């Protein structure tokens, strides 16, 4: 003998229509990329962080470029920088060069590695010598000790475009 339980059919009521009193914004979902920040605690006047331009470049390719000054004055320089990165054959994917507005700024930087817990760059404001026609950027690279990790510091900044005949130097 089987037992069957029966309940009365529930009575559903239609909820009343609620008229909105104000228009709500439409919410959209966007994928948030992981962004790369220049390893500087605070930027002095004259710098704009541009490390995001290296997003997607693999660690090993950046590792090859440690200590090499980065001075890019026009889009063709940035394009060539990425051609050089791709020619290393280290990263799994071929990277397209991002675009940057070079009309009033240039890109300067360097990559360093050290052993420790964290790496930071401490740049001074750009020094302009009109007589020598140079822009000098002094950057101190520091590593917080007490860890056995290789840490990479990436310094890539946009600075005001100097005249084309000025030499740009990065010094420790």
PDB file of N, CA and C in Angstrom, residues 2-109:
ATOM      1  N   UNK A   2       0.640   2.151  -0.879  1.00  0.00           N
ATOM      2  CA  UNK A   2       1.426   3.363  -0.991  1.00  0.00           C
ATOM      3  C   UNK A   2       0.681   4.509  -0.370  1.00  0.00           C
ATOM      4  N   UNK A   3       1.442   5.355   0.279  1.00  0.00           N
ATOM      5  CA  UNK A   3       0.846   6.541   0.900  1.00  0.00           C
ATOM      6  C   UNK A   3       1.086   7.721  -0.038  1.00  0.00           C
ATOM      7  N   UNK A   4       0.115   8.459  -0.288  1.00  0.00           N
ATOM      8  CA  UNK A   4       0.223   9.641  -1.133  1.00  0.00           C
ATOM      9  C   UNK A   4      -0.273  10.808  -0.330  1.00  0.00           C
ATOM     10  N   UNK A   5       0.488  11.855  -0.374  1.00  0.00           N
ATOM     11  CA  UNK A   5       0.096  13.047   0.361  1.00  0.00           C
ATOM     12  C   UNK A   5      -0.394  14.071  -0.642  1.00  0.00           C
ATOM     13  N   UNK A   6      -1.457  14.681  -0.332  1.00  0.00           N
ATOM     14  CA  UNK A   6      -2.007  15.697  -1.217  1.00  0.00           C
ATOM     15  C   UNK A   6      -2.159  16.991  -0.450  1.00  0.00           C
ATOM     16  N   UNK A   7      -1.879  18.072  -1.147  1.00  0.00           N
ATOM     17  CA  UNK A   7      -2.089  19.387  -0.557  1.00  0.00           C
ATOM     18  C   UNK A   7      -2.945  20.171  -1.521  1.00  0.00           C
ATOM     19  N   UNK A   8      -3.677  21.073  -1.002  1.00  0.00           N
ATOM     20  CA  UNK A   8      -4.496  21.869  -1.906  1.00  0.00           C
ATOM     21  C   UNK A   8      -3.606  22.700  -2.843  1.00  0.00           C
ATOM     22  N   UNK A   9      -4.083  22.949  -4.034  1.00  0.00           N
ATOM     23  CA  UNK A   9      -3.345  23.764  -4.989  1.00  0.00           C
ATOM     24  C   UNK A   9      -3.212  25.167  -4.427  1.00  0.00           C
ATOM     25  N   UNK A  10      -1.970  25.676  -4.371  1.00  0.00           N
ATOM     26  CA  UNK A  10      -1.807  27.023  -3.816  1.00  0.00           C
ATOM     27  C   UNK A  10      -2.452  28.049  -4.737  1.00  0.00           C
ATOM     28  N   UNK A  11      -2.969  29.055  -4.126  1.00  0.00           N
ATOM     29  CA  UNK A  11      -3.586  30.145  -4.874  1.00  0.00           C
ATOM     30  C   UNK A  11      -2.532  31.241  -5.077  1.00  0.00           C
ATOM     31  N   UNK A  12      -2.163  31.483  -6.326  1.00  0.00           N
ATOM     32  CA  UNK A  12      -1.173  32.516  -6.628  1.00  0.00           C
ATOM     33  C   UNK A  12      -1.898  33.805  -6.933  1.00  0.00           C
ATOM     34  N   UNK A  13      -1.340  34.852  -6.439  1.00  0.00           N
ATOM     35  CA  UNK A  13      -1.896  36.158  -6.769  1.00  0.00           C
ATOM     36  C   UNK A  13      -0.850  36.926  -7.556  1.00  0.00           C
ATOM     37  N   UNK A  14      -1.293  37.704  -8.472  1.00  0.00           N
ATOM     38  CA  UNK A  14      -0.395  38.508  -9.284  1.00  0.00           C
ATOM     39  C   UNK A  14      -0.026  39.741  -8.477  1.00  0.00           C
ATOM     40  N   UNK A  15       1.280  39.987  -8.321  1.00  0.00           N
ATOM     41  CA  UNK A  15       1.651  41.172  -7.550  1.00  0.00           C
ATOM     42  C   UNK A  15       1.236  42.424  -8.302  1.00  0.00           C
ATOM     43  N   UNK A  16       0.963  43.459  -7.563  1.00  0.00           N
ATOM     44  CA  UNK A  16       0.562  44.698  -8.232  1.00  0.00           C
ATOM     45  C   UNK A  16       1.737  45.269  -9.026  1.00  0.00           C
ATOM     46  N   UNK A  17       1.422  45.981 -10.079  1.00  0.00           N
ATOM     47  CA  UNK A  17       2.458  46.632 -10.879  1.00  0.00           C
ATOM     48  C   UNK A  17       2.958  47.843 -10.114  1.00  0.00           C
ATOM     49  N   UNK A  18       4.279  47.936 -10.049  1.00  0.00           N
ATOM     50  CA  UNK A  18       4.873  49.068  -9.339  1.00  0.00           C
ATOM     51  C   UNK A  18       5.469  49.991 -10.387  1.00  0.00           C
ATOM     52  N   UNK A  19       5.022  51.193 -10.395  1.00  0.00           N
ATOM     53  CA  UNK A  19       5.539  52.171 -11.351  1.00  0.00           C
ATOM     54  C   UNK A  19       6.806  52.792 -10.769  1.00  0.00           C
ATOM     55  N   UNK A  20       7.881  52.826 -11.549  1.00  0.00           N
ATOM     56  CA  UNK A  20       9.108  53.430 -11.025  1.00  0.00           C
ATOM     57  C   UNK A  20       8.926  54.927 -10.822  1.00  0.00           C
ATOM     58  N   UNK A  21       9.527  55.419  -9.760  1.00  0.00           N
ATOM     59  CA  UNK A  21       9.433  56.847  -9.486  1.00  0.00           C
ATOM     60  C   UNK A  21      10.615  57.601 -10.084  1.00  0.00           C
ATOM     61  N   UNK A  22      11.684  56.878 -10.397  1.00  0.00           N
ATOM     62  CA  UNK A  22      12.833  57.506 -11.042  1.00  0.00           C
ATOM     63  C   UNK A  22      13.487  56.483 -11.954  1.00  0.00           C
ATOM     64  N   UNK A  23      14.213  56.964 -12.910  1.00  0.00           N
ATOM     65  CA  UNK A  23      14.906  56.077 -13.831  1.00  0.00           C
ATOM     66  C   UNK A  23      16.227  55.662 -13.213  1.00  0.00           C
ATOM     67  N   UNK A  24      16.468  54.378 -13.179  1.00  0.00           N
ATOM     68  CA  UNK A  24      17.720  53.865 -12.641  1.00  0.00           C
ATOM     69  C   UNK A  24      18.701  53.665 -13.779  1.00  0.00           C
ATOM     70  N   UNK A  25      19.992  53.858 -13.516  1.00  0.00           N
ATOM     71  CA  UNK A  25      20.966  53.642 -14.587  1.00  0.00           C
ATOM     72  C   UNK A  25      21.049  52.169 -14.956  1.00  0.00           C
ATOM     73  N   UNK A  26      21.375  51.915 -16.187  1.00  0.00           N
ATOM     74  CA  UNK A  26      21.561  50.542 -16.640  1.00  0.00           C
ATOM     75  C   UNK A  26      22.943  50.095 -16.195  1.00  0.00           C
ATOM     76  N   UNK A  27      23.003  48.948 -15.552  1.00  0.00           N
ATOM     77  CA  UNK A  27      24.283  48.424 -15.101  1.00  0.00           C
ATOM     78  C   UNK A  27      24.860  47.545 -16.188  1.00  0.00           C
ATOM     79  N   UNK A  28      26.110  47.749 -16.463  1.00  0.00           N
ATOM     80  CA  UNK A  28      26.790  46.945 -17.471  1.00  0.00           C
ATOM     81  C   UNK A  28      27.994  46.289 -16.830  1.00  0.00           C
ATOM     82  N   UNK A  29      28.313  45.132 -17.297  1.00  0.00           N
ATOM     83  CA  UNK A  29      29.474  44.412 -16.793  1.00  0.00           C
ATOM     84  C   UNK A  29      30.590  44.504 -17.821  1.00  0.00           C
ATOM     85  N   UNK A  30      31.740  44.939 -17.383  1.00  0.00           N
ATOM     86  CA  UNK A  30      32.911  45.025 -18.250  1.00  0.00           C
ATOM     87  C   UNK A  30      34.022  44.184 -17.650  1.00  0.00           C
ATOM     88  N   UNK A  31      34.769  43.533 -18.482  1.00  0.00           N
ATOM     89  CA  UNK A  31      35.936  42.800 -18.001  1.00  0.00           C
ATOM     90  C   UNK A  31      36.975  43.825 -17.577  1.00  0.00           C
ATOM     91  N   UNK A  32      37.499  43.682 -16.398  1.00  0.00           N
ATOM     92  CA  UNK A  32      38.505  44.604 -15.900  1.00  0.00           C
ATOM     93  C   UNK A  32      39.870  43.986 -16.098  1.00  0.00           C
ATOM     94  N   UNK A  33      40.689  44.584 -16.972  1.00  0.00           N
ATOM     95  CA  UNK A  33      42.014  44.007 -17.183  1.00  0.00           C
ATOM     96  C   UNK A  33      42.904  44.241 -15.978  1.00  0.00           C
ATOM     97  N   UNK A  34      43.849  43.355 -15.803  1.00  0.00           N
ATOM     98  CA  UNK A  34      44.856  43.559 -14.772  1.00  0.00           C
ATOM     99  C   UNK A  34      45.828  44.569 -15.332  1.00  0.00           C
ATOM    100  N   UNK A  35      46.050  45.627 -14.588  1.00  0.00           N
ATOM    101  CA  UNK A  35      46.913  46.679 -15.100  1.00  0.00           C
ATOM    102  C   UNK A  35      48.264  46.649 -14.419  1.00  0.00           C
ATOM    103  N   UNK A  36      49.230  47.099 -15.157  1.00  0.00           N
ATOM    104  CA  UNK A  36      50.596  47.150 -14.680  1.00  0.00           C
ATOM    105  C   UNK A  36      50.874  48.572 -14.243  1.00  0.00           C
ATOM    106  N   UNK A  37      51.355  48.742 -13.047  1.00  0.00           N
ATOM    107  CA  UNK A  37      51.680  50.062 -12.529  1.00  0.00           C
ATOM    108  C   UNK A  37      53.186  50.196 -12.422  1.00  0.00           C
ATOM    109  N   UNK A  38      53.667  51.398 -12.662  1.00  0.00           N
ATOM    110  CA  UNK A  38      55.080  51.654 -12.458  1.00  0.00           C
ATOM    111  C   UNK A  38      55.388  51.491 -10.980  1.00  0.00           C
ATOM    112  N   UNK A  39      56.526  50.894 -10.705  1.00  0.00           N
ATOM    113  CA  UNK A  39      56.918  50.600  -9.327  1.00  0.00           C
ATOM    114  C   UNK A  39      57.439  51.850  -8.642  1.00  0.00           C
ATOM    115  N   UNK A  40      56.547  52.820  -8.437  1.00  0.00           N
ATOM    116  CA  UNK A  40      56.905  54.032  -7.715  1.00  0.00           C
ATOM    117  C   UNK A  40      55.835  54.316  -6.682  1.00  0.00           C
ATOM    118  N   UNK A  41      56.230  54.587  -5.442  1.00  0.00           N
ATOM    119  CA  UNK A  41      55.236  54.887  -4.416  1.00  0.00           C
ATOM    120  C   UNK A  41      54.476  56.173  -4.701  1.00  0.00           C
ATOM    121  N   UNK A  42      55.151  57.208  -5.175  1.00  0.00           N
ATOM    122  CA  UNK A  42      54.512  58.483  -5.500  1.00  0.00           C
ATOM    123  C   UNK A  42      55.298  59.112  -6.642  1.00  0.00           C
ATOM    124  N   UNK A  43      54.584  59.685  -7.569  1.00  0.00           N
ATOM    125  CA  UNK A  43      55.250  60.274  -8.735  1.00  0.00           C
ATOM    126  C   UNK A  43      55.477  61.762  -8.517  1.00  0.00           C
ATOM    127  N   UNK A  44      56.684  62.238  -8.781  1.00  0.00           N
ATOM    128  CA  UNK A  44      56.915  63.677  -8.694  1.00  0.00           C
ATOM    129  C   UNK A  44      56.278  64.385  -9.880  1.00  0.00           C
ATOM    130  N   UNK A  45      56.227  65.696  -9.785  1.00  0.00           N
ATOM    131  CA  UNK A  45      55.661  66.494 -10.869  1.00  0.00           C
ATOM    132  C   UNK A  45      56.416  66.220 -12.164  1.00  0.00           C
ATOM    133  N   UNK A  46      55.695  66.200 -13.246  1.00  0.00           N
ATOM    134  CA  UNK A  46      56.320  66.017 -14.550  1.00  0.00           C
ATOM    135  C   UNK A  46      56.257  64.608 -15.088  1.00  0.00           C
ATOM    136  N   UNK A  47      55.694  63.675 -14.314  1.00  0.00           N
ATOM    137  CA  UNK A  47      55.613  62.282 -14.755  1.00  0.00           C
ATOM    138  C   UNK A  47      54.160  61.828 -14.830  1.00  0.00           C
ATOM    139  N   UNK A  48      53.876  60.997 -15.811  1.00  0.00           N
ATOM    140  CA  UNK A  48      52.582  60.321 -15.907  1.00  0.00           C
ATOM    141  C   UNK A  48      52.873  58.840 -16.117  1.00  0.00           C
ATOM    142  N   UNK A  49      52.297  57.994 -15.278  1.00  0.00           N
ATOM    143  CA  UNK A  49      52.553  56.553 -15.356  1.00  0.00           C
ATOM    144  C   UNK A  49      52.091  56.012 -16.708  1.00  0.00           C
ATOM    145  N   UNK A  50      52.970  55.291 -17.381  1.00  0.00           N
ATOM    146  CA  UNK A  50      52.647  54.707 -18.687  1.00  0.00           C
ATOM    147  C   UNK A  50      52.986  53.222 -18.735  1.00  0.00           C
ATOM    148  N   UNK A  51      53.219  52.607 -17.578  1.00  0.00           N
ATOM    149  CA  UNK A  51      53.584  51.188 -17.539  1.00  0.00           C
ATOM    150  C   UNK A  51      52.489  50.304 -18.123  1.00  0.00           C
ATOM    151  N   UNK A  52      51.261  50.796 -18.168  1.00  0.00           N
ATOM    152  CA  UNK A  52      50.162  50.020 -18.751  1.00  0.00           C
ATOM    153  C   UNK A  52      50.452  49.639 -20.208  1.00  0.00           C
ATOM    154  N   UNK A  53      51.327  50.387 -20.863  1.00  0.00           N
ATOM    155  CA  UNK A  53      51.665  50.072 -22.254  1.00  0.00           C
ATOM    156  C   UNK A  53      52.389  48.736 -22.381  1.00  0.00           C
ATOM    157  N   UNK A  54      52.947  48.241 -21.273  1.00  0.00           N
ATOM    158  CA  UNK A  54      53.640  46.950 -21.294  1.00  0.00           C
ATOM    159  C   UNK A  54      52.762  45.809 -20.783  1.00  0.00           C
ATOM    160  N   UNK A  55      51.481  46.084 -20.522  1.00  0.00           N
ATOM    161  CA  UNK A  55      50.566  45.016 -20.103  1.00  0.00           C
ATOM    162  C   UNK A  55      50.602  43.890 -21.133  1.00  0.00           C
ATOM    163  N   UNK A  56      50.685  42.676 -20.659  1.00  0.00           N
ATOM    164  CA  UNK A  56      50.664  41.521 -21.543  1.00  0.00           C
ATOM    165  C   UNK A  56      52.033  41.035 -21.968  1.00  0.00           C
ATOM    166  N   UNK A  57      53.073  41.838 -21.751  1.00  0.00           N
ATOM    167  CA  UNK A  57      54.429  41.393 -22.094  1.00  0.00           C
ATOM    168  C   UNK A  57      54.871  40.403 -21.025  1.00  0.00           C
ATOM    169  N   UNK A  58      55.367  39.257 -21.442  1.00  0.00           N
ATOM    170  CA  UNK A  58      55.744  38.228 -20.468  1.00  0.00           C
ATOM    171  C   UNK A  58      57.001  38.636 -19.694  1.00  0.00           C
ATOM    172  N   UNK A  59      57.088  38.128 -18.484  1.00  0.00           N
ATOM    173  CA  UNK A  59      58.180  38.436 -17.562  1.00  0.00           C
ATOM    174  C   UNK A  59      59.539  38.156 -18.191  1.00  0.00           C
ATOM    175  N   UNK A  60      59.675  37.012 -18.842  1.00  0.00           N
ATOM    176  CA  UNK A  60      60.976  36.621 -19.393  1.00  0.00           C
ATOM    177  C   UNK A  60      61.460  37.573 -20.483  1.00  0.00           C
ATOM    178  N   UNK A  61      60.539  38.127 -21.261  1.00  0.00           N
ATOM    179  CA  UNK A  61      60.944  39.091 -22.288  1.00  0.00           C
ATOM    180  C   UNK A  61      61.395  40.393 -21.641  1.00  0.00           C
ATOM    181  N   UNK A  62      60.663  40.836 -20.626  1.00  0.00           N
ATOM    182  CA  UNK A  62      61.078  42.044 -19.921  1.00  0.00           C
ATOM    183  C   UNK A  62      62.418  41.826 -19.226  1.00  0.00           C
ATOM    184  N   UNK A  63      62.640  40.615 -18.747  1.00  0.00           N
ATOM    185  CA  UNK A  63      63.888  40.272 -18.042  1.00  0.00           C
ATOM    186  C   UNK A  63      65.100  40.468 -18.946  1.00  0.00           C
ATOM    187  N   UNK A  64      64.944  40.185 -20.234  1.00  0.00           N
ATOM    188  CA  UNK A  64      66.041  40.354 -21.188  1.00  0.00           C
ATOM    189  C   UNK A  64      66.430  41.833 -21.318  1.00  0.00           C
ATOM    190  N   UNK A  65      65.478  42.726 -21.105  1.00  0.00           N
ATOM    191  CA  UNK A  65      65.706  44.154 -21.320  1.00  0.00           C
ATOM    192  C   UNK A  65      66.137  44.903 -20.064  1.00  0.00           C
ATOM    193  N   UNK A  66      66.435  44.183 -19.000  1.00  0.00           N
ATOM    194  CA  UNK A  66      66.837  44.808 -17.738  1.00  0.00           C
ATOM    195  C   UNK A  66      68.047  45.708 -17.970  1.00  0.00           C
ATOM    196  N   UNK A  67      67.948  46.915 -17.424  1.00  0.00           N
ATOM    197  CA  UNK A  67      69.061  47.859 -17.482  1.00  0.00           C
ATOM    198  C   UNK A  67      69.157  48.685 -18.746  1.00  0.00           C
ATOM    199  N   UNK A  68      68.371  48.366 -19.749  1.00  0.00           N
ATOM    200  CA  UNK A  68      68.404  49.111 -21.008  1.00  0.00           C
ATOM    201  C   UNK A  68      67.478  50.318 -20.899  1.00  0.00           C
ATOM    202  N   UNK A  69      67.993  51.527 -21.107  1.00  0.00           N
ATOM    203  CA  UNK A  69      67.107  52.698 -21.061  1.00  0.00           C
ATOM    204  C   UNK A  69      66.041  52.608 -22.153  1.00  0.00           C
ATOM    205  N   UNK A  70      64.849  53.049 -21.817  1.00  0.00           N
ATOM    206  CA  UNK A  70      63.744  53.096 -22.774  1.00  0.00           C
ATOM    207  C   UNK A  70      63.474  54.570 -23.057  1.00  0.00           C
ATOM    208  N   UNK A  71      63.688  54.987 -24.285  1.00  0.00           N
ATOM    209  CA  UNK A  71      63.399  56.362 -24.691  1.00  0.00           C
ATOM    210  C   UNK A  71      62.694  56.275 -26.037  1.00  0.00           C
ATOM    211  N   UNK A  72      61.407  56.557 -26.015  1.00  0.00           N
ATOM    212  CA  UNK A  72      60.565  56.426 -27.210  1.00  0.00           C
ATOM    213  C   UNK A  72      59.941  57.788 -27.502  1.00  0.00           C
ATOM    214  N   UNK A  73      60.251  58.342 -28.669  1.00  0.00           N
ATOM    215  CA  UNK A  73      59.811  59.700 -29.001  1.00  0.00           C
ATOM    216  C   UNK A  73      58.603  59.750 -29.938  1.00  0.00           C
ATOM    217  N   UNK A  74      58.401  58.692 -30.711  1.00  0.00           N
ATOM    218  CA  UNK A  74      57.310  58.666 -31.696  1.00  0.00           C
ATOM    219  C   UNK A  74      56.700  57.266 -31.721  1.00  0.00           C
ATOM    220  N   UNK A  75      55.536  57.150 -32.323  1.00  0.00           N
ATOM    221  CA  UNK A  75      54.853  55.857 -32.387  1.00  0.00           C
ATOM    222  C   UNK A  75      55.717  54.800 -33.060  1.00  0.00           C
ATOM    223  N   UNK A  76      56.497  55.194 -34.069  1.00  0.00           N
ATOM    224  CA  UNK A  76      57.365  54.222 -34.750  1.00  0.00           C
ATOM    225  C   UNK A  76      58.382  53.620 -33.780  1.00  0.00           C
ATOM    226  N   UNK A  77      58.842  54.408 -32.795  1.00  0.00           N
ATOM    227  CA  UNK A  77      59.761  53.876 -31.779  1.00  0.00           C
ATOM    228  C   UNK A  77      59.062  52.826 -30.916  1.00  0.00           C
ATOM    229  N   UNK A  78      57.820  53.107 -30.531  1.00  0.00           N
ATOM    230  CA  UNK A  78      57.058  52.150 -29.723  1.00  0.00           C
ATOM    231  C   UNK A  78      56.774  50.885 -30.532  1.00  0.00           C
ATOM    232  N   UNK A  79      56.418  51.056 -31.795  1.00  0.00           N
ATOM    233  CA  UNK A  79      56.194  49.898 -32.668  1.00  0.00           C
ATOM    234  C   UNK A  79      57.453  49.035 -32.753  1.00  0.00           C
ATOM    235  N   UNK A  80      58.605  49.676 -32.943  1.00  0.00           N
ATOM    236  CA  UNK A  80      59.865  48.938 -33.047  1.00  0.00           C
ATOM    237  C   UNK A  80      60.209  48.245 -31.732  1.00  0.00           C
ATOM    238  N   UNK A  81      59.898  48.878 -30.615  1.00  0.00           N
ATOM    239  CA  UNK A  81      60.142  48.265 -29.304  1.00  0.00           C
ATOM    240  C   UNK A  81      59.397  46.930 -29.209  1.00  0.00           C
ATOM    241  N   UNK A  82      58.149  46.919 -29.669  1.00  0.00           N
ATOM    242  CA  UNK A  82      57.364  45.682 -29.624  1.00  0.00           C
ATOM    243  C   UNK A  82      57.829  44.677 -30.673  1.00  0.00           C
ATOM    244  N   UNK A  83      58.286  45.149 -31.809  1.00  0.00           N
ATOM    245  CA  UNK A  83      58.870  44.230 -32.798  1.00  0.00           C
ATOM    246  C   UNK A  83      60.075  43.535 -32.179  1.00  0.00           C
ATOM    247  N   UNK A  84      60.904  44.301 -31.474  1.00  0.00           N
ATOM    248  CA  UNK A  84      62.076  43.721 -30.810  1.00  0.00           C
ATOM    249  C   UNK A  84      61.666  42.717 -29.735  1.00  0.00           C
ATOM    250  N   UNK A  85      60.636  43.047 -28.946  1.00  0.00           N
ATOM    251  CA  UNK A  85      60.148  42.101 -27.929  1.00  0.00           C
ATOM    252  C   UNK A  85      59.679  40.806 -28.578  1.00  0.00           C
ATOM    253  N   UNK A  86      58.897  40.930 -29.652  1.00  0.00           N
ATOM    254  CA  UNK A  86      58.377  39.743 -30.337  1.00  0.00           C
ATOM    255  C   UNK A  86      59.494  38.922 -30.970  1.00  0.00           C
ATOM    256  N   UNK A  87      60.537  39.591 -31.454  1.00  0.00           N
ATOM    257  CA  UNK A  87      61.622  38.869 -32.119  1.00  0.00           C
ATOM    258  C   UNK A  87      62.435  38.020 -31.147  1.00  0.00           C
ATOM    259  N   UNK A  88      62.306  38.285 -29.857  1.00  0.00           N
ATOM    260  CA  UNK A  88      63.002  37.457 -28.870  1.00  0.00           C
ATOM    261  C   UNK A  88      62.459  36.031 -28.872  1.00  0.00           C
ATOM    262  N   UNK A  89      61.187  35.877 -29.267  1.00  0.00           N
ATOM    263  CA  UNK A  89      60.577  34.550 -29.307  1.00  0.00           C
ATOM    264  C   UNK A  89      60.353  33.940 -27.939  1.00  0.00           C
ATOM    265  N   UNK A  90      60.296  34.757 -26.926  1.00  0.00           N
ATOM    266  CA  UNK A  90      60.166  34.256 -25.557  1.00  0.00           C
ATOM    267  C   UNK A  90      58.705  34.155 -25.132  1.00  0.00           C
ATOM    268  N   UNK A  91      57.912  35.164 -25.452  1.00  0.00           N
ATOM    269  CA  UNK A  91      56.501  35.167 -25.049  1.00  0.00           C
ATOM    270  C   UNK A  91      55.708  34.212 -25.939  1.00  0.00           C
ATOM    271  N   UNK A  92      54.672  33.621 -25.379  1.00  0.00           N
ATOM    272  CA  UNK A  92      53.846  32.672 -26.127  1.00  0.00           C
ATOM    273  C   UNK A  92      53.074  33.344 -27.253  1.00  0.00           C
ATOM    274  N   UNK A  93      52.633  34.577 -27.013  1.00  0.00           N
ATOM    275  CA  UNK A  93      51.822  35.267 -28.007  1.00  0.00           C
ATOM    276  C   UNK A  93      52.597  36.426 -28.613  1.00  0.00           C
ATOM    277  N   UNK A  94      52.282  36.730 -29.866  1.00  0.00           N
ATOM    278  CA  UNK A  94      52.838  37.919 -30.500  1.00  0.00           C
ATOM    279  C   UNK A  94      52.036  39.112 -30.008  1.00  0.00           C
ATOM    280  N   UNK A  95      52.738  40.136 -29.590  1.00  0.00           N
ATOM    281  CA  UNK A  95      52.082  41.303 -29.023  1.00  0.00           C
ATOM    282  C   UNK A  95      52.026  42.437 -30.036  1.00  0.00           C
ATOM    283  N   UNK A  96      50.859  43.038 -30.152  1.00  0.00           N
ATOM    284  CA  UNK A  96      50.720  44.220 -30.998  1.00  0.00           C
ATOM    285  C   UNK A  96      51.118  45.435 -30.172  1.00  0.00           C
ATOM    286  N   UNK A  97      51.809  46.351 -30.791  1.00  0.00           N
ATOM    287  CA  UNK A  97      52.202  47.571 -30.087  1.00  0.00           C
ATOM    288  C   UNK A  97      50.961  48.407 -29.796  1.00  0.00           C
ATOM    289  N   UNK A  98      50.843  48.893 -28.576  1.00  0.00           N
ATOM    290  CA  UNK A  98      49.726  49.788 -28.278  1.00  0.00           C
ATOM    291  C   UNK A  98      49.974  51.149 -28.923  1.00  0.00           C
ATOM    292  N   UNK A  99      48.954  51.958 -28.978  1.00  0.00           N
ATOM    293  CA  UNK A  99      49.137  53.312 -29.495  1.00  0.00           C
ATOM    294  C   UNK A  99      49.272  54.268 -28.317  1.00  0.00           C
ATOM    295  N   UNK A 100      50.020  55.323 -28.546  1.00  0.00           N
ATOM    296  CA  UNK A 100      50.235  56.351 -27.536  1.00  0.00           C
ATOM    297  C   UNK A 100      50.276  57.690 -28.257  1.00  0.00           C
ATOM    298  N   UNK A 101      49.721  58.707 -27.632  1.00  0.00           N
ATOM    299  CA  UNK A 101      49.715  60.043 -28.229  1.00  0.00           C
ATOM    300  C   UNK A 101      51.042  60.739 -27.912  1.00  0.00           C
ATOM    301  N   UNK A 102      51.916  60.762 -28.888  1.00  0.00           N
ATOM    302  CA  UNK A 102      53.240  61.359 -28.718  1.00  0.00           C
ATOM    303  C   UNK A 102      53.256  62.853 -29.070  1.00  0.00           C
ATOM    304  N   UNK A 103      52.112  63.466 -29.293  1.00  0.00           N
ATOM    305  CA  UNK A 103      52.102  64.861 -29.739  1.00  0.00           C
ATOM    306  C   UNK A 103      52.700  65.815 -28.707  1.00  0.00           C
ATOM    307  N   UNK A 104      52.519  65.543 -27.420  1.00  0.00           N
ATOM    308  CA  UNK A 104      53.051  66.450 -26.398  1.00  0.00           C
ATOM    309  C   UNK A 104      53.902  65.737 -25.350  1.00  0.00           C
ATOM    310  N   UNK A 105      54.082  64.426 -25.500  1.00  0.00           N
ATOM    311  CA  UNK A 105      54.841  63.655 -24.516  1.00  0.00           C
ATOM    312  C   UNK A 105      55.725  62.627 -25.213  1.00  0.00           C
ATOM    313  N   UNK A 106      56.758  62.191 -24.482  1.00  0.00           N
ATOM    314  CA  UNK A 106      57.577  61.057 -24.912  1.00  0.00           C
ATOM    315  C   UNK A 106      57.557  60.040 -23.782  1.00  0.00           C
ATOM    316  N   UNK A 107      58.011  58.828 -24.067  1.00  0.00           N
ATOM    317  CA  UNK A 107      58.072  57.776 -23.057  1.00  0.00           C
ATOM    318  C   UNK A 107      59.519  57.532 -22.664  1.00  0.00           C
ATOM    319  N   UNK A 108      59.742  57.432 -21.363  1.00  0.00           N
ATOM    320  CA  UNK A 108      61.078  57.140 -20.839  1.00  0.00           C
ATOM    321  C   UNK A 108      60.949  56.079 -19.759  1.00  0.00           C
ATOM    322  N   UNK A 109      61.973  55.257 -19.625  1.00  0.00           N
ATOM    323  CA  UNK A 109      61.904  54.265 -18.564  1.00  0.00           C
ATOM    324  C   UNK A 109      63.066  53.311 -18.556  1.00  0.00           C
TER     325      UNK A 109
END
